[in-house]
XYZ file of C-alpha atoms in Angstrom:
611
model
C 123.381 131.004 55.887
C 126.247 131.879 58.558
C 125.726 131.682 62.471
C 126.171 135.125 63.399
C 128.067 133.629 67.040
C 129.674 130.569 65.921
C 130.472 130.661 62.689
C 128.930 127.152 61.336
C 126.634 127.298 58.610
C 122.843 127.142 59.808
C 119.431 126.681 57.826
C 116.353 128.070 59.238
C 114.427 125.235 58.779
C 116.324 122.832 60.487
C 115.190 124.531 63.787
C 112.724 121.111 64.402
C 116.251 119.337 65.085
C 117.894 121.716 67.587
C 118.597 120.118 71.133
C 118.136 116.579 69.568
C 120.081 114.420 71.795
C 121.350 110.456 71.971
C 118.242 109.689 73.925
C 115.696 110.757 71.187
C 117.818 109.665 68.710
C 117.718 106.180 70.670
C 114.374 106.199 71.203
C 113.588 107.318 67.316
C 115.873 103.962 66.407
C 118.243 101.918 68.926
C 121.304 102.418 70.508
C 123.212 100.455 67.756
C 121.713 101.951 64.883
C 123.321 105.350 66.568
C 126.378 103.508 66.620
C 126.551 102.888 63.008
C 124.388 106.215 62.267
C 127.511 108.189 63.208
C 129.870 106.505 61.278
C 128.278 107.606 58.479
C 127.960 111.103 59.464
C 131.339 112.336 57.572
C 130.077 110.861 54.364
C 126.628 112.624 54.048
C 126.962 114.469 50.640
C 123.837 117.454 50.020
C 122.211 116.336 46.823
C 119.751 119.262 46.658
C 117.889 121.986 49.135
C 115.090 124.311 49.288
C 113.461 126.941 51.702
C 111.641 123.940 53.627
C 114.398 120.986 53.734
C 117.459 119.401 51.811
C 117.762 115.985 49.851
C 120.926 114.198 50.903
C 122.722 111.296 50.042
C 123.925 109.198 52.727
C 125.901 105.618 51.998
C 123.976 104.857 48.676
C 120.329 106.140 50.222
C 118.325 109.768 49.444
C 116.842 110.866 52.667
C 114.839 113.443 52.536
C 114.530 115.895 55.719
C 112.608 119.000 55.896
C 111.001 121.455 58.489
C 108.558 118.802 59.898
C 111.017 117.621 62.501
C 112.647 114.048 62.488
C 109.286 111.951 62.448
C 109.208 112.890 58.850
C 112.660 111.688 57.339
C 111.590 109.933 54.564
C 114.512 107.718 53.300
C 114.735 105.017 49.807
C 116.261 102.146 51.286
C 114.550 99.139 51.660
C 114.502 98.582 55.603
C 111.063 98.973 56.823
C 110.908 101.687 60.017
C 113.531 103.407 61.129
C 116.766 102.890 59.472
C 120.498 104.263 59.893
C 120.074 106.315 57.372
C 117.251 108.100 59.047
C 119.674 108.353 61.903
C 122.332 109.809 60.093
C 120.482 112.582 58.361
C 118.670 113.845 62.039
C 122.316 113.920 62.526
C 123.386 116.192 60.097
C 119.697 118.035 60.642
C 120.986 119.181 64.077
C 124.616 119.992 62.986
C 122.805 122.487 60.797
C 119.792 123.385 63.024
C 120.229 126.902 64.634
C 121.278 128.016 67.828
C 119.142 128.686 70.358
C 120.491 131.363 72.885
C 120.828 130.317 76.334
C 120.583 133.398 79.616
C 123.418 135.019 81.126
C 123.166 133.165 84.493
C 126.000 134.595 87.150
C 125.650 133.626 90.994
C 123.589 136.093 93.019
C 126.059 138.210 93.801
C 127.571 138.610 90.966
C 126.409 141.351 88.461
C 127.657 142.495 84.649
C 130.690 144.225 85.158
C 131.333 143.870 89.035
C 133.970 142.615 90.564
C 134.782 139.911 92.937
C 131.823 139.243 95.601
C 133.125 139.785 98.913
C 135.522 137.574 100.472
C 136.964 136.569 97.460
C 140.626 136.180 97.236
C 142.313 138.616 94.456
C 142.955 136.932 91.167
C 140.465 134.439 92.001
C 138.324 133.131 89.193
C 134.694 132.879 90.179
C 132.398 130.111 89.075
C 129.265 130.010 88.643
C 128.207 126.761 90.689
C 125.276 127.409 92.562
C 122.889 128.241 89.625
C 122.951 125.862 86.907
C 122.216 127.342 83.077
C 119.221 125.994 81.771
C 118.652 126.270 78.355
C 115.107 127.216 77.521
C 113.036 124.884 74.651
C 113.065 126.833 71.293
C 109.748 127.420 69.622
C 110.477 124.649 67.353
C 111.008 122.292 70.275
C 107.666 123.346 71.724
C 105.977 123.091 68.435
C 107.060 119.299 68.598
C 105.506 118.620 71.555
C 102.424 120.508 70.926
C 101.709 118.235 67.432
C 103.169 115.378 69.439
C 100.252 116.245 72.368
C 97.638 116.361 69.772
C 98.563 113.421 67.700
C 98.326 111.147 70.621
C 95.082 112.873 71.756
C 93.442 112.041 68.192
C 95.124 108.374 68.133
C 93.342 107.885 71.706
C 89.741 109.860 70.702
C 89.991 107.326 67.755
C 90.461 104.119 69.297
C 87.747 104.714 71.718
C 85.203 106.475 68.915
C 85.905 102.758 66.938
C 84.966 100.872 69.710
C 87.336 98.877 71.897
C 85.774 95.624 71.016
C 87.152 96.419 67.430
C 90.462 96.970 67.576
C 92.968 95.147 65.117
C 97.103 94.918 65.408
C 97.337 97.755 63.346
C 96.545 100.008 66.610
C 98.791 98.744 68.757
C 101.385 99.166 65.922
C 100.368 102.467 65.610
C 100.646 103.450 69.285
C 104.048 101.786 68.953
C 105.654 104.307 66.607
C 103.620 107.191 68.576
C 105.490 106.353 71.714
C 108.743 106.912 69.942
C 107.276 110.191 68.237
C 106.566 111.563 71.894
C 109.825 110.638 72.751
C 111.324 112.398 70.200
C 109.154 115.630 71.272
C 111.258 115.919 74.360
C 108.719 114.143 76.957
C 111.225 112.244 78.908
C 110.000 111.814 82.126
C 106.525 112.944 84.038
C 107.184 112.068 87.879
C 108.064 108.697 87.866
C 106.115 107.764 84.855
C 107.567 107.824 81.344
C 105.009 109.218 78.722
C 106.529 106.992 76.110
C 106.591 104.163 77.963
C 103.156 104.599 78.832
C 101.701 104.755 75.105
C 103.911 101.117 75.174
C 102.035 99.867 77.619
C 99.186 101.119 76.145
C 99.957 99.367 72.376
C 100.795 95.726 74.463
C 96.984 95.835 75.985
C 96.009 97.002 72.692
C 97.892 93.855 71.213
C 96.236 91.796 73.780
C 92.793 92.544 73.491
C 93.175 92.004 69.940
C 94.360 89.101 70.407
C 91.789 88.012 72.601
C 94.656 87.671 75.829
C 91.946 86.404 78.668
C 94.358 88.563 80.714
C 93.660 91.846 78.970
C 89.824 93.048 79.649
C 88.606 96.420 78.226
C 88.334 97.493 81.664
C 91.603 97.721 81.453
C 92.198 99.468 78.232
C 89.968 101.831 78.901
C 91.973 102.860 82.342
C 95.109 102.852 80.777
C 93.537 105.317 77.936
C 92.110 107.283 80.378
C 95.678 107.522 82.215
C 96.888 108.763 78.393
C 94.562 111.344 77.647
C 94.685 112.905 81.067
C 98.501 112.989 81.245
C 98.255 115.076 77.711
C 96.018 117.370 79.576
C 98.270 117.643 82.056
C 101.127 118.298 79.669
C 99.101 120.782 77.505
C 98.231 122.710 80.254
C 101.871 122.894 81.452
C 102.743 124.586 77.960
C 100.164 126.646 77.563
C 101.271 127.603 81.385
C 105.275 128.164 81.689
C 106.435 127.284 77.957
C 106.439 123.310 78.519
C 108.275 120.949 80.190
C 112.459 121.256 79.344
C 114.586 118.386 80.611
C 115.414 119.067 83.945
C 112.632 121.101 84.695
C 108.834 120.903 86.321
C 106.278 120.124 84.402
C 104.157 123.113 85.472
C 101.350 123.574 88.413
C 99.200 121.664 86.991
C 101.376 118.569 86.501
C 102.488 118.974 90.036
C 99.378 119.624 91.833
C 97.705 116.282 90.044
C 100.894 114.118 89.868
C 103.784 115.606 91.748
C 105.268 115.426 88.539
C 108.634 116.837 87.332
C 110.380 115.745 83.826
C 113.754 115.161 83.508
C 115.776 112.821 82.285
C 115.688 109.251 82.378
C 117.027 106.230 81.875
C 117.214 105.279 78.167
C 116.613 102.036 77.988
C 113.256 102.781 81.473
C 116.067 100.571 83.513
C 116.352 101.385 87.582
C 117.994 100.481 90.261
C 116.548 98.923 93.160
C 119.108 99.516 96.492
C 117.134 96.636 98.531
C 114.688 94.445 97.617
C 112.955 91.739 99.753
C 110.606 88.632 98.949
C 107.746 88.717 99.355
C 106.621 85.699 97.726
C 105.032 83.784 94.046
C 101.958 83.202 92.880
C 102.130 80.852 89.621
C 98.568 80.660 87.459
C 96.976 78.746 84.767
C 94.200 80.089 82.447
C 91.298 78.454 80.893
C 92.625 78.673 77.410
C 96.348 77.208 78.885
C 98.640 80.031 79.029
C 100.381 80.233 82.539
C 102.537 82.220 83.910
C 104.086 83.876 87.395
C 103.190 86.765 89.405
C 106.560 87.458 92.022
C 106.095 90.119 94.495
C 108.513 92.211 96.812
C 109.252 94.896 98.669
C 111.185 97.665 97.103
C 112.603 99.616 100.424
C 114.050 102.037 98.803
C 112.271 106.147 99.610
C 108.977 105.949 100.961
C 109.165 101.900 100.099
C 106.098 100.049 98.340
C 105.007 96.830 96.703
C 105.760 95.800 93.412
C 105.408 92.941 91.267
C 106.951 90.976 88.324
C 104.943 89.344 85.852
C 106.085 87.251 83.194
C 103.829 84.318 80.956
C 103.567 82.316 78.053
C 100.604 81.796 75.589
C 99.185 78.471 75.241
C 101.639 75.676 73.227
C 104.628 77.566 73.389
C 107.717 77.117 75.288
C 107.424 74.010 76.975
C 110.822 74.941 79.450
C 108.419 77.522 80.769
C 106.494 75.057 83.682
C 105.641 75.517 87.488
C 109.385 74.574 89.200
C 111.151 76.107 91.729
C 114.437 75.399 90.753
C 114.530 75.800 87.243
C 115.570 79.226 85.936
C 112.147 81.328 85.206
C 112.844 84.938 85.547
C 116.092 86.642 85.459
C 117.694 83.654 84.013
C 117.426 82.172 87.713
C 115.182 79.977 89.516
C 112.558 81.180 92.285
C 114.100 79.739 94.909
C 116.819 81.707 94.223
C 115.451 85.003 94.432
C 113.351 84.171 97.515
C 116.612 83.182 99.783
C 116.465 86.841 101.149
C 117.086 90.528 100.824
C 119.138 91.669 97.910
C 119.672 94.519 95.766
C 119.011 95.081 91.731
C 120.510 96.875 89.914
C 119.711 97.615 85.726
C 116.263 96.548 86.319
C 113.883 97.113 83.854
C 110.599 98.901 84.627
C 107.226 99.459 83.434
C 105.056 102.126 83.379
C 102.960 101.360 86.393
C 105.726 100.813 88.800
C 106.030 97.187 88.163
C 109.340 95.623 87.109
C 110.239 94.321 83.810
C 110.648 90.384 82.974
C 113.226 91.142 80.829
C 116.848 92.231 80.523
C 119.437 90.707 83.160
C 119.520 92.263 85.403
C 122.336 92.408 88.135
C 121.215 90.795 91.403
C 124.005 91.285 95.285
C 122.746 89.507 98.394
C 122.489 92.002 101.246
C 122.010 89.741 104.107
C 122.526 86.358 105.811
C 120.523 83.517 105.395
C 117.011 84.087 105.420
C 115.054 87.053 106.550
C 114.984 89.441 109.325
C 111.950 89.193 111.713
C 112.165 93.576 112.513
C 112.570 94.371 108.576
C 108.923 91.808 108.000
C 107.503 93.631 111.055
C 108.292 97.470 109.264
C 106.805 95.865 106.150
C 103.973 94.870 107.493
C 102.968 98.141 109.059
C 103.971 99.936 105.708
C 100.968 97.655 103.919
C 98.824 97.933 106.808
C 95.921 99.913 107.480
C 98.240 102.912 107.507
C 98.637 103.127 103.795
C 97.903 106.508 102.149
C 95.933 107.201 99.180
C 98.078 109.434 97.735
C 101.513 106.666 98.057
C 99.886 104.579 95.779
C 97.110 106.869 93.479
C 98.003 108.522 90.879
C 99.968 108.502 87.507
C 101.455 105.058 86.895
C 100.837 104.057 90.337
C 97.955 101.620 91.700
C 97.109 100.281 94.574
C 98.839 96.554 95.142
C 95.973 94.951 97.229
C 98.892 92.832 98.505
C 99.905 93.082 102.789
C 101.891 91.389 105.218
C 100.620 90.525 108.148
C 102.713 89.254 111.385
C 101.046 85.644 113.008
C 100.413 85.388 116.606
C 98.674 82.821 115.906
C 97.516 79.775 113.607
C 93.983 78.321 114.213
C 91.945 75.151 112.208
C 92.144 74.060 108.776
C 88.654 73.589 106.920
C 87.000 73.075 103.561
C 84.404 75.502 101.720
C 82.280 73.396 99.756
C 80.635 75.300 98.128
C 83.178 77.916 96.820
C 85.735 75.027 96.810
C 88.082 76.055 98.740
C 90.491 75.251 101.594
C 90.749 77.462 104.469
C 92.366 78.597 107.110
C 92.365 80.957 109.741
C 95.322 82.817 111.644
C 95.200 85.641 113.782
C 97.363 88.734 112.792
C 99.528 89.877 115.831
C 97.620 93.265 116.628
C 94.885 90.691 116.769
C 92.725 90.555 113.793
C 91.744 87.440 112.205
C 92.676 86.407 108.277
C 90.749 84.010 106.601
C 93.306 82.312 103.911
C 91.828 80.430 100.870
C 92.859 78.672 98.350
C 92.132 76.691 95.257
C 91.071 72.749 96.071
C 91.743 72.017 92.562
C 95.505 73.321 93.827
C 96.377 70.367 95.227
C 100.283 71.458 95.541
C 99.713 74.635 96.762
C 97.509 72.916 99.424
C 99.600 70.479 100.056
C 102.028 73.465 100.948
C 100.382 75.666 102.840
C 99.410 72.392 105.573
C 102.991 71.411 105.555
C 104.293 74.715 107.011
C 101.476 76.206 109.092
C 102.981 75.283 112.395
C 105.992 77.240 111.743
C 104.114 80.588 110.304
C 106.053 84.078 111.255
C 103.875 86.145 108.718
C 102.045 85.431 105.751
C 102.025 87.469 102.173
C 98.266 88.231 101.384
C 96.932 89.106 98.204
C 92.933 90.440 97.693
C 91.658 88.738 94.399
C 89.005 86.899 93.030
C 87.438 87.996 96.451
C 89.254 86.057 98.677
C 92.559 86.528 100.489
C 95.005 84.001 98.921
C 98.339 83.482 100.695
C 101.004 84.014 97.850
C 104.168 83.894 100.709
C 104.337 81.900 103.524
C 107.644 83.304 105.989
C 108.268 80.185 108.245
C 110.787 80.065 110.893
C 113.393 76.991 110.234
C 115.794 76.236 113.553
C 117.304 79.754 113.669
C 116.708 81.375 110.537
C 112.984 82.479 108.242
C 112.517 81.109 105.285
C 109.713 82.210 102.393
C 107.438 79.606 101.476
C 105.389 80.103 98.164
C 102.228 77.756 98.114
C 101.883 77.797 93.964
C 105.442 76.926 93.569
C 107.363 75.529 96.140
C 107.549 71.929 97.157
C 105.667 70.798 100.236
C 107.849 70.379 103.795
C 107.589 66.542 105.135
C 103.806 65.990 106.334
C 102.599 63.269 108.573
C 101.363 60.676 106.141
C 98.256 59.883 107.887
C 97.464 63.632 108.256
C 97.996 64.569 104.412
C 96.221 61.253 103.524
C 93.254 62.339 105.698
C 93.122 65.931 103.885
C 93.719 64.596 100.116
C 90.918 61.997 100.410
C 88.657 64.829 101.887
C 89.332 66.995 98.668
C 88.752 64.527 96.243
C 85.715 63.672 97.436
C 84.672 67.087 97.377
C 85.840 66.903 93.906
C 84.737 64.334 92.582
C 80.731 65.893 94.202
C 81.788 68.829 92.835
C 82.073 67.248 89.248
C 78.401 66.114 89.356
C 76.615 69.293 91.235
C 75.824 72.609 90.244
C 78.242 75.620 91.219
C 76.617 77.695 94.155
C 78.698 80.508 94.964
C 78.595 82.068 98.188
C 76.907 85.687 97.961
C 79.731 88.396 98.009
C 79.469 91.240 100.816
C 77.738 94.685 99.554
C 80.445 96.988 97.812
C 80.612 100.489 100.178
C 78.598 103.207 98.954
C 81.713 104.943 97.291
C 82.670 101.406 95.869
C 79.329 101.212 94.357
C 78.779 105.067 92.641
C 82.485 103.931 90.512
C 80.831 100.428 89.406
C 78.010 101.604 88.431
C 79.868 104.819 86.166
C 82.358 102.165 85.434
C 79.978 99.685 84.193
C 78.722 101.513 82.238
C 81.667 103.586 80.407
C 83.013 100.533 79.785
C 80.406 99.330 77.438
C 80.303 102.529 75.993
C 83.953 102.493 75.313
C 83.716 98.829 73.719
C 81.050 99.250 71.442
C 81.620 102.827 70.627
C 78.106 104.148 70.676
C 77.770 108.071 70.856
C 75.155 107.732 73.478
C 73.355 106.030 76.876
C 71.204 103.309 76.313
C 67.881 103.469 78.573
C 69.422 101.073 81.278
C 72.473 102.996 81.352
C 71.437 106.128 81.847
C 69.066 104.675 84.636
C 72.549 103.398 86.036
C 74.132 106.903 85.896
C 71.186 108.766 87.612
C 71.232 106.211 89.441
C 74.895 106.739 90.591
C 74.531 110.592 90.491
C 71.735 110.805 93.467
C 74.043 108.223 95.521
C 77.238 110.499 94.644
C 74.995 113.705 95.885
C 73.809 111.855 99.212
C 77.310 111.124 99.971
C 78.372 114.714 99.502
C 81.389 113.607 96.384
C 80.539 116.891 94.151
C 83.434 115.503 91.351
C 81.612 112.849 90.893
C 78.102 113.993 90.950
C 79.239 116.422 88.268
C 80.747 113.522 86.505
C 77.788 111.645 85.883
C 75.764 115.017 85.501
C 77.879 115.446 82.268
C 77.145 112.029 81.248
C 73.733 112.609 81.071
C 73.797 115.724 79.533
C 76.487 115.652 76.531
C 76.925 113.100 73.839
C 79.480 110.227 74.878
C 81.967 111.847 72.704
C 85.822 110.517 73.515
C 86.897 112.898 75.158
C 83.593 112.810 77.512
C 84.056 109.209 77.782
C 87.927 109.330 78.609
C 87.528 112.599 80.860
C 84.808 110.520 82.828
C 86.897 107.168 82.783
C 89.971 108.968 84.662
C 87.865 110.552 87.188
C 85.855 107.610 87.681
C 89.007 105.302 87.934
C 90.788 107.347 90.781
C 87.986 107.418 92.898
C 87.627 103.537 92.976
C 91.620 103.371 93.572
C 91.417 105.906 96.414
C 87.858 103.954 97.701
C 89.843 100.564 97.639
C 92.992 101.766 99.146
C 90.612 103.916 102.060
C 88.156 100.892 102.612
């Protein structure tokens, strides 16, 4: 068959390949599969075709492709996946896929057949600048998207129908090729969130819970599926609305109402760059079954600015270069005192779905400053984390809150010891005049060890919220004329007084070695807020669901959810109220369980970032 415009030959059923670009193609495969994919390109010979597809030979191989679209190349070779030979025959595919017409866009004033718009010199040409041509997705393209929408709807439904608490490698290699599937369907970008990227991150907590990671829980599993499911509602929604989401364009009402979200495209290999970043400090950690790793947090200053973190790790027994140092290279290929010297900027960064930056890569790092850091720049950061932060910077697709402030010191008061929740304390007071309450670890004797060794020189101090206490993970500390970051887990201690460290290290190992020989009391923790508490008890309890997989509410759970649904009504939240309503009324099918999980989820992010 002959394009009637161009010329070309075209076959009807190649339409599932139109519009496919380097960044599918990349995402399908790699970048240097494409590379050698398009070498072979001029030796494709057509073995055989039919109404649905063609059989073609391509450097030794038979691929078969057909009106399914590109996930369905089936090729002979040996290489398991994704091969070049794949490549090569989406390549062809789209050579032969027909055109899809694009609109006769002319500037306002210009209409069919007029002439010049006023003010235009004679002979001029006019071009038509100020409105771009967009080129509308073909039915075929849509059709992608729609089977790609529902495939990853079914892959979620089934991994919570199965039961969290049963889930095998197999899943997260599944979710794996899914992600590239999406990709392929034209989903490039939702907001700031990538919806391939997300099924990733999805498949890696997947991989961890399977592999019983202590760090994965399926709490979270069960938010990030929840995060999945509704972004395909989203999506759906958007092209049932307005035709779908093109590249370049908005995602549709719904997708900006919920998310601000636009999709366009992005970076192929989720890579950023980050104009100025500053320190905010380390937090190295150890796990019971001896797999450690690093937390490194900073400031990204860039738009409306926020917090985000780095983590990187290692499993128990392997990599022994990979130990608690400041100076040896740990992320980046460079060491953490390196990039905690000051500001600088990133660029080629890698990023994950949730805002947080990627361990990996090399990225390209350009001091911005002097030595050390400015005292202003701390003080704009630490009203940005404040008590001024909005729900809606930090709620929503791929974004959560960071539980991490700065906070300026006016002033540094007594050092003490917990006993019974073993820890060391100690007490500063912010400079709009509230009081902090630091802790940390005894067992920590370093970080300790640290924190004592610099606390006369505080400027401000990095606080993260976990394990319900605030733990100081950056320590800024003014040294002669410049301010310097201090991280208590990693960095070296400053000279102490002998006598005075001697005093404090005899005091904790006597409270260890008591410690050793007692029973654990734990101090009791304040009452969650009454907000807090309607999301734990939902959460609770569609978390069990979720990880056994049971179609319906035990006796003490649905006490728990009537429970929540009378507090919900008292305090006047009607989504929630309605939540648990449907709870109690419908089976827990997936979809109940997922729809409740997201609903559930951003209420406790907007209660913790409110409270």
């Amino acid at each position: 068959m002959t394009g009637a415009t161009t010329g070309r030959p075209t076959c009807p059923w190649a339409a599932a390949y139109a519009g496919l670009d380097d960044d599918a193609l990349k995402a399908l495969g790699n970048a240097g599969l494409l590379r050698r994919a398009r070498k072979d390109l001029g030796g494709v010979t057509e073995v055989s075709h039919d109404p649905k597809g063609a059989v073609l030979a391509v450097s030794g191989a038979t691929v078969r492709v057909d009106e399914r679209g590109p996930a369905a190349v089936a090729c002979d070779c040996p290489t398991a996946g994704v091969c070049q030979h794949v490549l090569t025959a989406c390549l062809w595919a789209a050579g032969v896929a027909p055109d899809v017409g694009q609109p006769d866009v002319r500037p306002p004033d210009v209409a069919p057949g007029a002439g010049p718009a006023p003010g235009t010199a004679p002979g001029a040409t006019v071009v038509a600048q100020s409105v771009p041509a967009v080129r509308a997705p073909s039915e075929a393209v849509l059709r992608r998207r729609r089977e790609a929408l529902a495939e990853v709807r079914d892959v979620v439904g089934r991994l919570v129908s199965g039961g969290l608490s049963h889930l095998g490698p197999g899943d997260a290699e599944s979710l794996a090729a899914l992600a590239g599937r999406v990709r392929l369907a034209g989903f490039d970008r939702v907001g700031t969130v990538r919806f391939d990227g997300l099924l990733r991150s999805v498949g890696g907590l997947v991989a961890g819970l399977a592999g019983r990671d202590d760090a994965v829980t399926e709490h979270d599993l069960l938010d990030a599926l929840a995060e999945t499911w509704a972004m395909c509602e989203v999506l759906q929604r958007a092209l049932d609305g307005d035709g779908g989401p093109a590249r370049g364009q908005g995602t549709g009402t719904a997708a900006s109402a919920d998310a601000g979200a636009t999709a366009g495209k992005g970076s192929t290999d989720d890579e950023t760059d980050v104009a100025r970043w500053v320190p905010l400090g380390v937090r190295w950690w150890t796990s019971q079954s001896g797999s450690r790793g690093l937390a490194y947090l900073g400031w990204d200053a860039t738009a409306t600015g926020r917090v985000r973190q780095v983590v990187t790790g290692r499993p128990a027994g392997t990599d022994p270069r990979f130990q608690r140092s400041w100076t040896n290279p740990l992320l980046w290929g460079r060491s953490l005192s390196t990039l905690c010297e000051g500001a600088f900027s990133l660029a080629a960064v890698r990023t994950r779905p949730d805002g947080a930056l990627g361990a990996g890569g090399n990225p390209v790092l350009r001091r911005l400053d002097g030595d050390g850091f400015d005292l202003d720049e701390l003080r704009t950061i630490a009203e940005r984390t404040g008590a001024g932060v909005r729900p809606r910077d930090v709620v929503g697709f791929g974004r959560r809150p960071a539980g991490v402030r700065l906070v300026l010191v006016r002033d540094v008061g007594e050092v003490g010891i917990d006993e019974v929740r073993q820890e060391t304390t100690l007490s500063v007071v912010a400079s709009d005049g509230g009081p902090h309450l630091l802790r940390l670890p005894v067992a920590d004797e370093q970080a300790v060890q640290t924190l004592l060794s610099v606390r006369s020189r505080l400027v401000a101090v990095t606080i993260e919220r976990r394990e319900e206490r605030d733990e100081p993970v950056g320590l800024f500390v003014r040294d002669q004329s410049s301010i310097r970051l201090v991280s208590p887990t990693v960095t070296p201690a400053w000279s102490l007084e002998r006598s005075y460290w001697d005093f404090w290290r005899r005091r904790m190992r006597r409270l260890r070695a008591q410690a050793s020989a007692a029973r654990a009391v734990r101090a009791p923790a304040p009452p969650p807020s009454p907000v807090r508490r309607v999301s734990l008890l939902l959460g609770d309890v569609l978390v069990a669901a979720a990880a056994t997989g049971r179609p319906a509410l035990t006796a003490r759970q649905r006490s728990d959810v009537e429970q929540a649904r009378a507090l919900a009504r008292d305090l006047g939240l009607g989504t929630l109220e309605a939540t648990a309503g449907r709870l109690l009324r419908d089976r827990l099918t997936p979809e109940a369980v997922l729809h409740a999980a997201f609903v559930v989820g951003r209420a406790r992010a907007v209660a913790d970032v409110a409270g």
